[in-house]
């Protein structure tokens, strides 16, 4: 008997803004990413500039057929991508959608179905239309709920029957850390109070619940999930103060899952708001809307961190948008993200103990510098044993969690084809099974080459995970 359930959804994940390119084609408006040539590491620009790798991305917009064929060759059962909101509504507040934008995703989803690949679609993945950021201040403004509602009604009506799995917001908890990238909030981070941020969070939570309600009404077969940036936190020492520190820091992330799954604000958060003089403004209908809870919980997992109450030890290590105190027992990737395969088993158990909802790992992977070499036949390839080892270790821990009784729907590796990094806007931080010939100086043919991990993953899927244990 296989360790992974029958019908387990193996696949890979990307986001529109990190791979499509074609930033101004076929009526697309600018998204916030089009003015972020440095990711979150440096200043944004007034207008899109040529040094912004995302304007061309990996040209997925024009090459998706070749890419989906390669995903099919690996045996993908699911492909996670996002819809670029600014392709559908270039400014975000229009009434009429852009037909060419809608058509692109129709074609993409048809292409997936041609090979029996189920699309898993993120409705908003760090690509708020720039106009909504500049004119309305993004999710800081309650009006965003109306624009988002109109957008989701439009895409649900259009892709009903083609898309069964939906995610409302990518890494919804990241808005507290990266308000512009995650929430399209134009006000500089330093000028935002916690009051502003948690009010924006409230708007997103209401919008997410509303989208879930509408999806269930319009598409009875649809399954809607929330998507959380998971970063399990361990106490740096056994000191009870460190353990309480961990609990409080975890609460700030669990808050998002708790509202999505339970439909109410948890007591610990109400206490936090009280003690920090934060008053969340609820419209009369909000409480009812929040009761539209999700069908499953999805999350990204790259790393874990530590926390401590000791003011002398508050070192902040590198990490996926939030980071924490480095764990002295773990090694790190080239970008300083600490590698912790067992943390995946741990976080799966934590989520399942808490929610008893099916879980979906929708991002996991290793960003690394790859070197193109020639294989025995003289074809370009990458000997990415380090990536295979990372993924293999994580998948074994995933199987342990399944053994623990955790219900897992599927697993999509992040950046199944090389793409532009969200945090650093680099292409040299590669995650893919497929190498894309494009470099940060803008050179490269955009040709695709299969890495060693391509064949490894193909076998994993073909054996429903059994080859992991060879
Ligand atoms: C997550 C985002 C992705 C993705 C990934 C890897 O935070 O949801 O969009 O990019 O992290 O991060 P990076 O691209 O910064 O390496």
Short mmCIF file of C-alpha atoms and ligand atoms in Angstrom, two decimals:
data_model
loop_
_atom_site.label_atom_id
_atom_site.label_comp_id
_atom_site.label_asym_id
_atom_site.label_seq_id
_atom_site.Cartn_x
_atom_site.Cartn_y
_atom_site.Cartn_z
CA UNK A 1 0.00 0.00 0.00
CA UNK A 2 1.23 3.47 -0.93
CA UNK A 3 2.15 5.90 1.83
CA UNK A 4 0.55 8.76 -0.08
CA UNK A 5 -3.22 8.58 -0.59
CA UNK A 6 -4.66 7.65 -3.95
CA UNK A 7 -5.40 10.78 -5.96
CA UNK A 8 -2.78 12.79 -4.07
CA UNK A 9 -2.33 16.05 -5.98
CA UNK A 10 1.33 16.23 -6.98
CA UNK A 11 2.38 19.33 -8.86
CA UNK A 12 4.11 22.67 -8.93
CA UNK A 13 3.34 26.32 -8.31
CA UNK A 14 4.02 29.72 -9.83
CA UNK A 15 2.49 33.19 -9.64
CA UNK A 16 1.47 35.25 -12.66
CA UNK A 17 3.66 38.24 -11.87
CA UNK A 18 6.79 36.14 -11.40
CA UNK A 19 6.61 34.24 -14.67
CA UNK A 20 4.19 35.67 -17.25
CA UNK A 21 6.00 38.82 -18.35
CA UNK A 22 3.96 40.59 -21.08
CA UNK A 23 3.40 43.29 -18.46
CA UNK A 24 1.65 45.67 -20.85
CA UNK A 25 0.25 43.34 -23.50
CA UNK A 26 -3.34 42.71 -24.53
CA UNK A 27 -4.75 45.46 -22.36
CA UNK A 28 -3.07 44.54 -19.09
CA UNK A 29 -2.73 47.39 -16.59
CA UNK A 30 0.29 47.82 -14.33
CA UNK A 31 0.44 45.86 -11.13
CA UNK A 32 2.43 46.86 -8.07
CA UNK A 33 5.12 44.39 -9.19
CA UNK A 34 5.76 46.40 -12.33
CA UNK A 35 7.25 49.15 -10.15
CA UNK A 36 9.24 46.85 -7.81
CA UNK A 37 12.51 46.18 -9.70
CA UNK A 38 14.26 45.41 -6.41
CA UNK A 39 11.60 43.24 -4.83
CA UNK A 40 11.30 44.18 -1.18
CA UNK A 41 15.01 44.98 -0.91
CA UNK A 42 15.09 48.35 -2.52
CA UNK A 43 13.08 51.32 -3.68
CA UNK A 44 10.13 51.11 -6.04
CA UNK A 45 9.92 53.22 -9.15
CA UNK A 46 7.29 55.64 -10.43
CA UNK A 47 6.83 53.72 -13.66
CA UNK A 48 7.98 50.29 -14.91
CA UNK A 49 11.70 50.38 -15.72
CA UNK A 50 13.74 48.10 -17.96
CA UNK A 51 15.80 46.64 -15.13
CA UNK A 52 12.63 45.07 -13.70
CA UNK A 53 12.95 41.33 -14.41
CA UNK A 54 9.21 40.80 -13.98
CA UNK A 55 8.29 42.81 -17.06
CA UNK A 56 9.47 39.89 -19.18
CA UNK A 57 9.57 37.26 -16.44
CA UNK A 58 10.20 33.94 -18.16
CA UNK A 59 7.78 34.88 -20.93
CA UNK A 60 5.26 32.31 -19.71
CA UNK A 61 2.52 34.40 -21.31
CA UNK A 62 3.78 33.34 -24.73
CA UNK A 63 5.38 30.01 -23.85
CA UNK A 64 2.83 28.45 -21.53
CA UNK A 65 2.03 25.65 -23.96
CA UNK A 66 5.60 24.39 -23.95
CA UNK A 67 5.76 24.75 -20.16
CA UNK A 68 2.49 22.94 -19.47
CA UNK A 69 3.68 20.15 -21.76
CA UNK A 70 6.82 19.83 -19.62
CA UNK A 71 4.71 19.79 -16.44
CA UNK A 72 2.61 17.04 -18.02
CA UNK A 73 5.77 15.11 -18.87
CA UNK A 74 6.66 15.14 -15.16
CA UNK A 75 3.18 13.79 -14.48
CA UNK A 76 1.70 16.83 -12.68
CA UNK A 77 -1.81 16.29 -11.38
CA UNK A 78 -2.19 19.92 -10.35
CA UNK A 79 -0.70 23.24 -11.39
CA UNK A 80 -0.95 26.23 -9.09
CA UNK A 81 -0.88 29.62 -10.74
CA UNK A 82 -2.49 32.97 -10.08
CA UNK A 83 -4.63 35.28 -12.14
CA UNK A 84 -3.06 38.70 -12.66
CA UNK A 85 -5.90 40.94 -11.48
CA UNK A 86 -4.63 43.77 -13.72
CA UNK A 87 -5.09 41.58 -16.82
CA UNK A 88 -8.77 41.24 -16.01
CA UNK A 89 -9.33 44.75 -14.65
CA UNK A 90 -6.41 46.95 -15.74
CA UNK A 91 -7.13 49.58 -13.08
CA UNK A 92 -9.09 47.36 -10.75
CA UNK A 93 -12.16 49.55 -10.36
CA UNK A 94 -13.71 49.17 -13.83
CA UNK A 95 -17.09 47.56 -14.43
CA UNK A 96 -16.18 45.83 -17.70
CA UNK A 97 -13.44 43.19 -17.72
CA UNK A 98 -10.69 43.00 -20.34
CA UNK A 99 -11.71 40.16 -22.65
CA UNK A 100 -8.17 39.39 -23.81
CA UNK A 101 -7.05 38.90 -20.23
CA UNK A 102 -9.93 36.54 -19.56
CA UNK A 103 -9.17 34.63 -22.75
CA UNK A 104 -5.54 34.07 -21.76
CA UNK A 105 -6.53 32.17 -18.62
CA UNK A 106 -9.23 30.26 -20.51
CA UNK A 107 -6.53 29.06 -22.87
CA UNK A 108 -4.11 28.27 -20.05
CA UNK A 109 -6.68 26.24 -18.09
CA UNK A 110 -7.74 24.41 -21.27
CA UNK A 111 -4.12 23.54 -21.90
CA UNK A 112 -3.83 22.11 -18.38
CA UNK A 113 -6.99 20.03 -18.77
CA UNK A 114 -5.69 18.68 -22.08
CA UNK A 115 -3.17 16.74 -19.98
CA UNK A 116 -5.47 16.02 -17.04
CA UNK A 117 -3.82 18.70 -14.90
CA UNK A 118 -6.16 20.38 -12.43
CA UNK A 119 -5.58 24.14 -12.05
CA UNK A 120 -5.28 25.51 -8.51
CA UNK A 121 -5.78 29.24 -8.75
CA UNK A 122 -4.66 32.02 -6.42
CA UNK A 123 -6.99 34.96 -6.86
CA UNK A 124 -4.56 37.55 -5.51
CA UNK A 125 -0.84 36.79 -5.38
CA UNK A 126 1.17 39.96 -4.64
CA UNK A 127 -0.10 41.66 -7.80
CA UNK A 128 -2.69 44.27 -6.82
CA UNK A 129 -3.38 46.61 -9.74
CA UNK A 130 -1.09 49.61 -9.26
CA UNK A 131 -3.98 52.00 -9.72
CA UNK A 132 -5.79 50.53 -6.72
CA UNK A 133 -2.64 51.02 -4.65
CA UNK A 134 -2.15 54.62 -5.76
CA UNK A 135 -5.73 55.82 -5.86
CA UNK A 136 -7.23 53.91 -2.93
CA UNK A 137 -4.21 52.88 -0.83
CA UNK A 138 -4.91 49.20 -1.43
CA UNK A 139 -6.37 47.07 1.33
CA UNK A 140 -6.12 49.90 3.84
CA UNK A 141 -9.32 51.04 2.14
CA UNK A 142 -12.59 49.17 2.65
CA UNK A 143 -13.60 49.93 -0.96
CA UNK A 144 -11.18 47.15 -1.97
CA UNK A 145 -13.74 44.61 -0.80
CA UNK A 146 -16.14 45.78 -3.53
CA UNK A 147 -13.48 45.74 -6.25
CA UNK A 148 -12.34 42.28 -5.17
CA UNK A 149 -15.93 41.04 -5.07
CA UNK A 150 -16.52 42.24 -8.61
CA UNK A 151 -13.27 40.62 -9.73
CA UNK A 152 -14.06 37.25 -8.13
CA UNK A 153 -17.62 37.21 -9.49
CA UNK A 154 -16.16 37.83 -12.95
CA UNK A 155 -13.56 35.09 -12.81
CA UNK A 156 -15.88 32.58 -11.09
CA UNK A 157 -18.51 33.11 -13.80
CA UNK A 158 -15.89 32.68 -16.49
CA UNK A 159 -13.89 29.71 -15.15
CA UNK A 160 -16.71 27.82 -13.49
CA UNK A 161 -16.32 24.19 -14.56
CA UNK A 162 -12.64 24.74 -15.40
CA UNK A 163 -11.25 25.59 -12.00
CA UNK A 164 -12.24 23.65 -8.93
CA UNK A 165 -9.55 24.71 -6.41
CA UNK A 166 -9.25 28.36 -5.42
CA UNK A 167 -7.07 30.28 -2.95
CA UNK A 168 -8.29 33.71 -1.93
CA UNK A 169 -5.04 35.55 -0.99
CA UNK A 170 -1.46 34.38 -1.22
CA UNK A 171 0.23 34.29 2.21
CA UNK A 172 -2.46 36.52 3.69
CA UNK A 173 -0.50 37.03 6.93
CA UNK A 174 2.38 38.68 5.07
CA UNK A 175 0.49 41.98 4.78
CA UNK A 176 1.65 42.79 8.32
CA UNK A 177 5.25 42.56 7.13
CA UNK A 178 5.13 43.73 3.51
CA UNK A 179 2.10 46.00 3.21
CA UNK A 180 2.87 47.25 -0.30
CA UNK A 181 3.70 43.93 -1.95
CA UNK A 182 1.12 41.92 -0.08
CA UNK A 183 -1.68 44.46 0.34
CA UNK A 184 -1.05 47.14 -2.27
CA UNK A 185 -0.85 49.67 0.59
CA UNK A 186 0.88 52.72 -0.79
CA UNK A 187 1.65 54.45 2.51
CA UNK A 188 5.27 53.68 3.45
CA UNK A 189 5.56 50.89 5.99
CA UNK A 190 7.21 53.14 8.61
CA UNK A 191 4.18 55.42 8.58
CA UNK A 192 1.63 52.66 9.11
CA UNK A 193 0.38 51.98 12.62
CA UNK A 194 -0.74 48.56 13.83
CA UNK A 195 -4.24 49.99 13.77
CA UNK A 196 -3.89 50.66 10.01
CA UNK A 197 -2.43 47.23 9.34
CA UNK A 198 -4.99 45.23 11.29
CA UNK A 199 -7.82 47.22 9.73
CA UNK A 200 -6.40 46.27 6.31
CA UNK A 201 -6.19 42.65 7.49
CA UNK A 202 -9.85 42.85 8.48
CA UNK A 203 -10.78 44.04 4.98
CA UNK A 204 -8.91 41.11 3.45
CA UNK A 205 -10.47 38.62 5.86
CA UNK A 206 -13.96 39.88 5.01
CA UNK A 207 -13.13 39.80 1.29
CA UNK A 208 -11.79 36.27 1.61
CA UNK A 209 -14.92 35.04 3.40
CA UNK A 210 -17.11 36.81 0.86
CA UNK A 211 -15.23 35.14 -2.00
CA UNK A 212 -15.73 31.77 -0.29
CA UNK A 213 -19.45 32.42 0.02
CA UNK A 214 -19.77 33.50 -3.61
CA UNK A 215 -17.69 30.55 -4.84
CA UNK A 216 -19.95 28.12 -3.01
CA UNK A 217 -23.05 29.77 -4.44
CA UNK A 218 -21.79 29.98 -8.01
CA UNK A 219 -19.77 26.74 -8.18
CA UNK A 220 -21.10 24.04 -5.86
CA UNK A 221 -18.19 21.75 -6.75
CA UNK A 222 -15.54 24.36 -5.87
CA UNK A 223 -13.17 24.02 -2.94
CA UNK A 224 -11.85 27.25 -1.48
CA UNK A 225 -8.79 27.51 0.72
CA UNK A 226 -6.98 30.18 2.67
CA UNK A 227 -3.22 30.44 2.12
CA UNK A 228 -0.88 31.15 4.99
CA UNK A 229 2.84 31.81 5.15
CA UNK A 230 3.85 29.17 7.68
CA UNK A 231 7.03 29.49 9.65
CA UNK A 232 6.93 27.30 12.74
CA UNK A 233 8.57 28.97 15.71
CA UNK A 234 10.59 27.08 18.31
CA UNK A 235 11.70 28.38 21.70
CA UNK A 236 15.40 29.30 21.66
CA UNK A 237 15.68 27.87 25.18
CA UNK A 238 13.46 25.88 27.60
CA UNK A 239 12.88 29.06 29.64
CA UNK A 240 9.08 29.39 30.08
CA UNK A 241 9.38 33.03 29.01
CA UNK A 242 10.71 31.84 25.66
CA UNK A 243 7.83 29.38 25.36
CA UNK A 244 5.30 32.15 26.00
CA UNK A 245 7.12 34.32 23.47
CA UNK A 246 6.70 31.51 20.94
CA UNK A 247 3.00 31.16 21.77
CA UNK A 248 2.39 34.86 21.27
CA UNK A 249 4.35 34.98 18.05
CA UNK A 250 2.51 31.92 16.69
CA UNK A 251 -0.83 33.50 17.62
CA UNK A 252 -0.10 36.35 15.24
CA UNK A 253 -0.03 33.83 12.39
CA UNK A 254 -2.68 31.41 13.63
CA UNK A 255 -5.02 34.39 13.84
CA UNK A 256 -5.41 34.24 10.05
CA UNK A 257 -6.17 30.53 9.91
CA UNK A 258 -8.42 30.74 12.96
CA UNK A 259 -10.68 33.37 11.38
CA UNK A 260 -10.78 31.47 8.07
CA UNK A 261 -11.63 28.15 9.71
CA UNK A 262 -13.71 29.19 12.72
CA UNK A 263 -15.33 32.31 11.32
CA UNK A 264 -14.71 34.47 14.40
CA UNK A 265 -11.92 36.57 15.87
CA UNK A 266 -10.07 34.57 18.54
CA UNK A 267 -9.88 35.73 22.18
CA UNK A 268 -6.10 36.13 22.20
CA UNK A 269 -6.36 38.61 19.32
CA UNK A 270 -9.13 40.59 21.00
CA UNK A 271 -6.85 40.82 24.02
CA UNK A 272 -3.95 42.01 21.84
CA UNK A 273 -6.16 44.67 20.27
CA UNK A 274 -7.40 45.81 23.69
CA UNK A 275 -3.92 46.07 25.12
CA UNK A 276 -2.52 47.86 22.08
CA UNK A 277 -5.36 50.28 21.68
CA UNK A 278 -6.42 48.85 18.32
CA UNK A 279 -10.08 49.18 17.38
CA UNK A 280 -11.12 47.19 14.36
CA UNK A 281 -14.03 48.78 12.60
CA UNK A 282 -16.64 46.14 11.74
CA UNK A 283 -19.56 46.97 9.44
CA UNK A 284 -22.81 45.38 10.66
CA UNK A 285 -22.65 42.59 8.04
CA UNK A 286 -19.02 41.59 8.71
CA UNK A 287 -19.67 39.13 11.52
CA UNK A 288 -22.09 37.18 9.33
CA UNK A 289 -19.79 37.25 6.29
CA UNK A 290 -16.85 35.89 8.29
CA UNK A 291 -18.88 32.77 9.07
CA UNK A 292 -18.29 31.59 5.48
CA UNK A 293 -15.38 29.39 6.34
CA UNK A 294 -12.91 27.67 4.03
CA UNK A 295 -12.95 24.07 2.76
CA UNK A 296 -9.24 23.53 3.23
CA UNK A 297 -6.14 25.21 4.61
CA UNK A 298 -3.13 25.75 2.39
CA UNK A 299 0.26 27.13 3.26
CA UNK A 300 3.79 27.77 2.09
CA UNK A 301 6.62 26.16 3.98
CA UNK A 302 10.30 26.94 3.52
CA UNK A 303 11.80 27.24 6.96
CA UNK A 304 11.36 27.52 10.72
CA UNK A 305 12.69 30.10 13.17
CA UNK A 306 13.24 30.52 16.91
CA UNK A 307 11.90 33.08 19.33
CA UNK A 308 13.18 34.26 22.67
CA UNK A 309 12.12 36.72 25.35
CA UNK A 310 15.75 37.63 26.05
CA UNK A 311 16.32 41.15 24.68
CA UNK A 312 20.04 40.41 24.22
CA UNK A 313 19.34 37.57 21.82
CA UNK A 314 16.92 39.29 19.47
CA UNK A 315 18.91 38.68 16.29
CA UNK A 316 16.83 38.66 13.14
CA UNK A 317 17.97 36.11 10.59
CA UNK A 318 17.10 36.06 6.91
CA UNK A 319 13.82 34.50 5.92
CA UNK A 320 10.71 34.35 3.83
CA UNK A 321 9.32 37.88 4.32
CA UNK A 322 9.23 37.60 8.09
CA UNK A 323 12.26 35.70 9.49
CA UNK A 324 13.13 35.28 13.17
CA UNK A 325 15.93 34.30 15.51
CA UNK A 326 18.19 31.74 13.77
CA UNK A 327 18.17 28.18 15.07
CA UNK A 328 21.71 27.17 16.08
CA UNK A 329 21.06 23.54 15.08
CA UNK A 330 20.12 24.18 11.44
CA UNK A 331 21.97 24.92 8.22
CA UNK A 332 20.81 27.58 5.80
CA UNK A 333 20.33 28.00 2.04
CA UNK A 334 22.51 30.38 0.01
CA UNK A 335 19.95 33.09 0.80
CA UNK A 336 20.14 32.37 4.53
CA UNK A 337 16.79 30.58 4.86
CA UNK A 338 17.26 27.82 7.43
CA UNK A 339 16.47 24.35 6.17
CA UNK A 340 14.26 22.24 8.42
CA UNK A 341 12.54 19.26 6.80
CA UNK A 342 11.13 18.01 10.11
CA UNK A 343 9.48 21.38 10.56
CA UNK A 344 7.14 20.39 7.75
CA UNK A 345 5.89 17.34 9.65
CA UNK A 346 5.57 19.54 12.72
CA UNK A 347 3.61 22.31 11.04
CA UNK A 348 1.29 19.83 9.29
CA UNK A 349 0.47 18.28 12.65
CA UNK A 350 -0.02 21.67 14.29
CA UNK A 351 -2.45 22.83 11.60
CA UNK A 352 -4.34 19.56 11.58
CA UNK A 353 -4.61 19.34 15.38
CA UNK A 354 -6.01 22.84 15.35
CA UNK A 355 -8.38 22.71 12.39
CA UNK A 356 -9.15 19.12 11.34
CA UNK A 357 -9.42 20.43 7.80
CA UNK A 358 -7.69 18.99 4.76
CA UNK A 359 -4.30 20.64 4.24
CA UNK A 360 -2.52 21.55 1.03
CA UNK A 361 1.19 22.44 0.86
CA UNK A 362 1.17 24.90 -2.00
CA UNK A 363 4.77 26.12 -1.78
CA UNK A 364 7.98 24.44 -0.71
CA UNK A 365 11.39 24.42 -2.33
CA UNK A 366 14.98 25.52 -2.40
CA UNK A 367 16.12 28.74 -4.05
CA UNK A 368 19.68 28.15 -5.24
CA UNK A 369 22.25 29.25 -7.79
CA UNK A 370 22.27 26.66 -10.58
CA UNK A 371 25.09 26.02 -13.01
CA UNK A 372 24.27 24.93 -16.52
CA UNK A 373 26.37 21.98 -17.71
CA UNK A 374 26.13 19.46 -20.55
CA UNK A 375 24.79 15.96 -20.05
CA UNK A 376 26.27 12.87 -21.74
CA UNK A 377 24.36 13.61 -24.94
CA UNK A 378 25.61 17.19 -24.94
CA UNK A 379 22.26 18.66 -23.87
CA UNK A 380 22.25 21.54 -21.36
CA UNK A 381 21.17 20.48 -17.86
CA UNK A 382 21.74 21.24 -14.17
CA UNK A 383 23.09 18.71 -11.68
CA UNK A 384 20.90 19.91 -8.85
CA UNK A 385 21.45 17.15 -6.30
CA UNK A 386 21.08 19.78 -3.51
CA UNK A 387 17.51 20.51 -4.66
CA UNK A 388 16.65 16.82 -4.87
CA UNK A 389 17.97 16.30 -1.37
CA UNK A 390 15.96 19.23 0.01
CA UNK A 391 12.72 18.10 -1.60
CA UNK A 392 13.24 14.42 -0.87
CA UNK A 393 13.81 15.15 2.83
CA UNK A 394 10.72 17.33 3.02
CA UNK A 395 8.54 14.80 1.24
CA UNK A 396 9.63 12.03 3.61
CA UNK A 397 8.51 14.24 6.49
CA UNK A 398 5.25 14.87 4.68
CA UNK A 399 4.71 11.11 4.50
CA UNK A 400 5.42 10.96 8.24
CA UNK A 401 2.65 13.48 8.82
CA UNK A 402 0.29 11.40 6.71
CA UNK A 403 1.28 8.46 8.89
CA UNK A 404 0.41 10.65 11.91
CA UNK A 405 -3.11 10.85 10.51
CA UNK A 406 -2.91 14.28 8.90
CA UNK A 407 -5.18 14.69 5.88
CA UNK A 408 -3.12 16.18 3.05
CA UNK A 409 -4.69 16.91 -0.34
CA UNK A 410 -1.56 17.66 -2.28
CA UNK A 411 1.84 19.22 -2.63
CA UNK A 412 3.03 21.79 -5.14
CA UNK A 413 6.71 22.76 -5.17
CA UNK A 414 7.40 26.46 -5.48
CA UNK A 415 8.70 27.70 -8.81
CA UNK A 416 8.45 24.36 -10.61
CA UNK A 417 9.99 26.26 -13.50
CA UNK A 418 12.62 28.95 -12.76
CA UNK A 419 11.04 32.35 -12.26
CA UNK A 420 11.72 35.77 -10.76
CA UNK A 421 12.06 35.88 -6.98
CA UNK A 422 9.37 37.73 -5.04
CA UNK A 423 11.65 39.07 -2.33
CA UNK A 424 14.79 39.88 -4.29
CA UNK A 425 13.46 40.17 -7.88
CA UNK A 426 16.40 38.03 -9.03
CA UNK A 427 16.35 35.23 -11.53
CA UNK A 428 19.50 33.66 -10.20
CA UNK A 429 17.53 32.45 -7.17
CA UNK A 430 16.21 29.41 -8.96
CA UNK A 431 13.68 26.89 -7.67
CA UNK A 432 12.70 24.98 -10.80
CA UNK A 433 12.86 21.49 -12.22
CA UNK A 434 13.13 23.34 -15.51
CA UNK A 435 15.99 25.76 -16.12
CA UNK A 436 15.15 28.96 -17.96
CA UNK A 437 17.97 30.61 -19.86
CA UNK A 438 17.55 34.13 -18.58
CA UNK A 439 19.91 36.13 -16.40
CA UNK A 440 19.63 39.12 -14.14
CA UNK A 441 21.45 41.33 -16.64
CA UNK A 442 18.64 40.66 -19.10
CA UNK A 443 20.64 38.25 -21.28
CA UNK A 444 19.50 34.74 -22.23
CA UNK A 445 17.47 32.99 -24.90
CA UNK A 446 14.55 32.03 -22.62
CA UNK A 447 15.07 28.42 -23.73
CA UNK A 448 13.93 25.74 -21.27
CA UNK A 449 16.19 22.85 -20.13
CA UNK A 450 15.36 19.90 -17.89
CA UNK A 451 17.39 19.68 -14.70
CA UNK A 452 18.30 16.42 -12.97
CA UNK A 453 15.47 17.12 -10.49
CA UNK A 454 13.00 16.99 -13.40
CA UNK A 455 13.57 13.24 -13.77
CA UNK A 456 13.64 12.76 -10.00
CA UNK A 457 10.21 14.42 -9.56
CA UNK A 458 8.79 12.52 -12.52
CA UNK A 459 9.65 9.29 -10.76
CA UNK A 460 8.29 10.48 -7.42
CA UNK A 461 4.94 11.21 -9.05
CA UNK A 462 4.90 8.01 -11.13
CA UNK A 463 5.46 5.91 -8.00
CA UNK A 464 3.09 8.04 -5.87
CA UNK A 465 5.99 8.84 -3.58
CA UNK A 466 7.49 5.36 -3.18
CA UNK A 467 10.73 6.32 -4.95
CA UNK A 468 11.48 8.78 -2.13
CA UNK A 469 12.44 5.84 0.04
CA UNK A 470 14.84 4.14 -2.39
C1 LIG B 1 6.60 33.17 -1.04
C2 LIG B 1 5.77 33.74 -2.15
C3 LIG B 1 6.18 33.37 -3.53
C4 LIG B 1 7.62 33.01 -3.71
C5 LIG B 1 8.26 32.32 -2.54
C6 LIG B 1 9.75 32.25 -2.59
O1 LIG B 1 6.68 34.12 -0.03
O2 LIG B 1 4.43 33.37 -2.02
O3 LIG B 1 5.66 34.30 -4.41
O4 LIG B 1 8.35 33.86 -4.42
O5 LIG B 1 7.90 32.84 -1.31
O6 LIG B 1 10.30 33.46 -2.20
P1 LIG B 1 11.42 34.21 -3.03
O7 LIG B 1 10.87 34.36 -4.39
O8 LIG B 1 11.58 35.49 -2.33
O9 LIG B 1 12.60 33.34 -2.96
#
